[in-house]
Coordinates of C-alpha atoms in Angstrom, one line a residue:
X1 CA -7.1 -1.4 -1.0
X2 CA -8.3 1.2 1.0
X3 CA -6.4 3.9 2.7
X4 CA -7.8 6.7 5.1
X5 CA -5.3 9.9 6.0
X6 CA -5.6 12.3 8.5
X7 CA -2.6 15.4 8.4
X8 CA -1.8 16.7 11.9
X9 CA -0.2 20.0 11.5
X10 CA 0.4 20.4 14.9
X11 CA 2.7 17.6 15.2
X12 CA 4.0 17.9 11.4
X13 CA 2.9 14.2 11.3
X14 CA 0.5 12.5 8.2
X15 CA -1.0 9.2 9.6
X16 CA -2.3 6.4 7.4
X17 CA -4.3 3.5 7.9
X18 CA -4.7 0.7 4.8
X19 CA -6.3 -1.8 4.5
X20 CA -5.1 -4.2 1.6
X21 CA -7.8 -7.3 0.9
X22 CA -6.2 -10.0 -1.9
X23 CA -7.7 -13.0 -3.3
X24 CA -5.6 -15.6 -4.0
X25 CA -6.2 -17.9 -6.6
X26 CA -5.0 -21.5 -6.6
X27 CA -5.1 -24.7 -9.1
X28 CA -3.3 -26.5 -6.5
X29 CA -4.1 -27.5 -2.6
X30 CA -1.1 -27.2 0.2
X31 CA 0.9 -24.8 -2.1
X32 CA 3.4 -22.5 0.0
X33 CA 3.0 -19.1 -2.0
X34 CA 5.1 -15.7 -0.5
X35 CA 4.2 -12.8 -1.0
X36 CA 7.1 -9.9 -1.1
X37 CA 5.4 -6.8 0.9
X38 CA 8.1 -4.2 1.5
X39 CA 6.8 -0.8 2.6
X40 CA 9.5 2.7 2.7
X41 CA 9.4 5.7 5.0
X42 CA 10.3 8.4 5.9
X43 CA 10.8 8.7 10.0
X44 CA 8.4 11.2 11.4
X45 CA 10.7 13.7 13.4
X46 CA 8.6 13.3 16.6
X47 CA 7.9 11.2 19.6
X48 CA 6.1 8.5 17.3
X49 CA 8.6 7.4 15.4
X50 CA 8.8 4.3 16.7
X51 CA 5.2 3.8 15.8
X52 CA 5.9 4.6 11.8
X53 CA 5.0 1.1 10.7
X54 CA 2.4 -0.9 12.5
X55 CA 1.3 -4.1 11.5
X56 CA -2.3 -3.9 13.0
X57 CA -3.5 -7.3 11.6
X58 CA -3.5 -10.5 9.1
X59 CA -6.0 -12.5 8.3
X60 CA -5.3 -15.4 6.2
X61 CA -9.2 -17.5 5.0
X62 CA -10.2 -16.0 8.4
X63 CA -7.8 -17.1 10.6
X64 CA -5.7 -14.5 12.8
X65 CA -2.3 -15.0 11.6
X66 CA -1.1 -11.1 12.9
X67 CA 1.8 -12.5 15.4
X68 CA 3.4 -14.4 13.4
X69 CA 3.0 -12.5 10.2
X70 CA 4.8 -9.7 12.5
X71 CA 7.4 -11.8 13.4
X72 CA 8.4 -12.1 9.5
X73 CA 8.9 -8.3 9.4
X74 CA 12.5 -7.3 8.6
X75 CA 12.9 -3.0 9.4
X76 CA 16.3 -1.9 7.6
X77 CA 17.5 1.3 8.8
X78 CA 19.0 3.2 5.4
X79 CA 21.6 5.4 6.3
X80 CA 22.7 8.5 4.0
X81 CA 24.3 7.5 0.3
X82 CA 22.7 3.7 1.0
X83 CA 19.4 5.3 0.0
X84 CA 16.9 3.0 -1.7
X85 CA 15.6 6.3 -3.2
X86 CA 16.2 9.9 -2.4
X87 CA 13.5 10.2 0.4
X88 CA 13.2 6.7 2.4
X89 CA 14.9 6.6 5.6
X90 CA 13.3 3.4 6.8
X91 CA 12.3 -0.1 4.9
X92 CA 9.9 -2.7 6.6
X93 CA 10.1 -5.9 4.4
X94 CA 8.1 -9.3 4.7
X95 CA 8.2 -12.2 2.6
X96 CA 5.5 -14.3 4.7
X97 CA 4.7 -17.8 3.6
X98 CA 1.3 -18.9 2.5
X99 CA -0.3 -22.0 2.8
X100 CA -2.5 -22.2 -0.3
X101 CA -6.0 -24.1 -1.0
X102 CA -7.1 -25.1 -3.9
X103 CA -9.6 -22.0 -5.0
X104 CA -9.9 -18.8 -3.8
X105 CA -7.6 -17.4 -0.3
X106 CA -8.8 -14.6 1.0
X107 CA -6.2 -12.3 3.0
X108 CA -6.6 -9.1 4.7
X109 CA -3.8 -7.2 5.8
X110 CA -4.2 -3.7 7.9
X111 CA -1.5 -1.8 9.1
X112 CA -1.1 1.8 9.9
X113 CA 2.5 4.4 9.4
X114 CA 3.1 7.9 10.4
X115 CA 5.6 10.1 8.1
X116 CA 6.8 13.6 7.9
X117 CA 3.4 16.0 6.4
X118 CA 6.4 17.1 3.5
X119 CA 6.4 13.3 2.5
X120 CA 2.5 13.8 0.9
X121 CA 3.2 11.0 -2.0
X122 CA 1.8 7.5 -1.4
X123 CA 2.7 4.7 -4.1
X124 CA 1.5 1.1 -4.4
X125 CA 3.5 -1.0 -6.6
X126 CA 2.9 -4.1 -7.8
X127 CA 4.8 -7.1 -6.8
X128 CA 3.1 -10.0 -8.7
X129 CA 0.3 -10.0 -11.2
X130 CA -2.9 -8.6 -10.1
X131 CA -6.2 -9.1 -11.7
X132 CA -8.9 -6.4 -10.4
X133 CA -7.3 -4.0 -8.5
X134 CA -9.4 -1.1 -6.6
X135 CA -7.5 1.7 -4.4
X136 CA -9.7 4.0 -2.3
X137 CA -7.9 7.2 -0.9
X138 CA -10.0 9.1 1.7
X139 CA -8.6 12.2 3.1
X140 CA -10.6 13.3 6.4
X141 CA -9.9 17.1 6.7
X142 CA -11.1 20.3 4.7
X143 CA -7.6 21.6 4.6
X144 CA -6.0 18.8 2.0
X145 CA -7.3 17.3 -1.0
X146 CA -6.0 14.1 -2.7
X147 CA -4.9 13.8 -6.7
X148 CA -3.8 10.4 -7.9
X149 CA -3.0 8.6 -11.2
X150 CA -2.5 5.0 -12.2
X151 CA 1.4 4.7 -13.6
X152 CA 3.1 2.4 -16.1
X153 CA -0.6 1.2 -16.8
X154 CA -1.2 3.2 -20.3
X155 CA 1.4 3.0 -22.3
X156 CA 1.7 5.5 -25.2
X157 CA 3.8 3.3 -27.3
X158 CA 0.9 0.6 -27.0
X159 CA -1.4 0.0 -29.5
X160 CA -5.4 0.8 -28.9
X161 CA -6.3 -3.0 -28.3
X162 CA -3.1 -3.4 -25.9
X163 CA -3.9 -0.1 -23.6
X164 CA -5.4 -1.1 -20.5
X165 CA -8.3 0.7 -19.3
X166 CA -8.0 2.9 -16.0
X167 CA -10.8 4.5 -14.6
X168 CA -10.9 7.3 -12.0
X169 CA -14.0 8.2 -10.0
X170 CA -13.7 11.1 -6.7
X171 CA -16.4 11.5 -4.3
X172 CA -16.0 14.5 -1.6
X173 CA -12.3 14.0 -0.7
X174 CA -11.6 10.5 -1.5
X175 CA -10.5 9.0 -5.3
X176 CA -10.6 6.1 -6.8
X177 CA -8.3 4.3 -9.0
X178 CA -9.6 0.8 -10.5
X179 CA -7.8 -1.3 -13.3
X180 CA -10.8 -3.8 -14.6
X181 CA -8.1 -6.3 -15.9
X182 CA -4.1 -7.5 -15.7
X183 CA -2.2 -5.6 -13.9
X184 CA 2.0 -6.2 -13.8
X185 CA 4.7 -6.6 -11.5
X186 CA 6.0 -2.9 -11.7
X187 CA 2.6 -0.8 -12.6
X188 CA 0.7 0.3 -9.5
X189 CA -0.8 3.9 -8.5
X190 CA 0.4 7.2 -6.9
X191 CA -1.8 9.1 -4.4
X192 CA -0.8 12.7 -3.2
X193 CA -2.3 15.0 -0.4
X194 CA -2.0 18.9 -1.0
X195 CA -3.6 21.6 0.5
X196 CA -6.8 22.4 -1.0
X197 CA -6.5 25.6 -2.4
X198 CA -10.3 26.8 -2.1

């Protein structure tokens, strides 16, 4: 996964594009298999609010499947005390099925949000297993910098054989977060853009 960020302070607006690449891996041919993406915002307070969640495009093993992946997408409005959690205004669900081939299924999804610049966390979590997971964070200004940390990944309680290893690598303003093995439904990573203070 791959996200770029640029923070307008002139509109009070941080925009993201990611990019999300998953290989599928089946024993079986002509196997429906869903996968559960559900993405929550906060509405930017400006005239782009309708363009908080974009759906840019799906490939599925190459093939353009962007319409009708879009035409999944469920967008729940959240209204005050029906709160998912104590900042999301706005949920965009899709639970898109599949067709799966025996061996590996490439997909590709890119989409793009806008939310307030005061909602500066981005988390990924996982909604199935994952084996090999890589997520990119570039930031593209001077102003901002970007910290991030792999969560529910190390736990303390776990022994030293059971601890999974996270590494972290940060070249100019982007970081990386990789997991070289299993990762669970649950675990994911957390990205946040602050000012940089030098």
């Amino acid at each position: 996964m791959t996200i770029s960020c640029d923070v307008d302070e002139k509109n009070g607006v941080i925009r993201k594009e990611i990019l999300k690449i998953m290989n599928i891996i089946s024993n079986e041919n002509d196997v429906e298999f869903k996968i559960p993406f559900s993405v929550y915002l906060r509405r930017p307070d400006c005239e782009e609010e309708e363009k908080a969640y974009e759906i840019i495009s799906c490939l599925f093993r190459t093939k353009d499947v962007t319409a009708s992946f879009k035409e999944a997408q469920e967008k729940i409005q959240i209204k005050s005390g029906e709160r998912v959690s104590n900042n999301d205004d706005t949920k965009f669900s899709t639970n898109y099925g599949f067709k799966l081939k025996k061996g590996e299924n490439l997909l590709e999804l890119r989409t793009k949000t806008i939310v307030p610049i005061s909602d500066n966390v981005y988390n990924h979590y996982f909604t199935l297993p994952c084996m090999k997971y890589t997520a990119t964070f570039n930031i593209n200004t001077d102003k901002y910098s970007v910290s991030g940390y792999g969560f529910a990944l190390e736990d303390g309680a776990a022994s030293e054989d059971n601890k999974k290893n996270v590494s972290y690598a940060r070249i100019g303003r982007s970081l990386t977060i990789r997991i070289d093995e299993w990762a669970l439904p649950g675990e994911g990573s957390m990205f946040i853009i602050n000012p940089d203070p030098n």
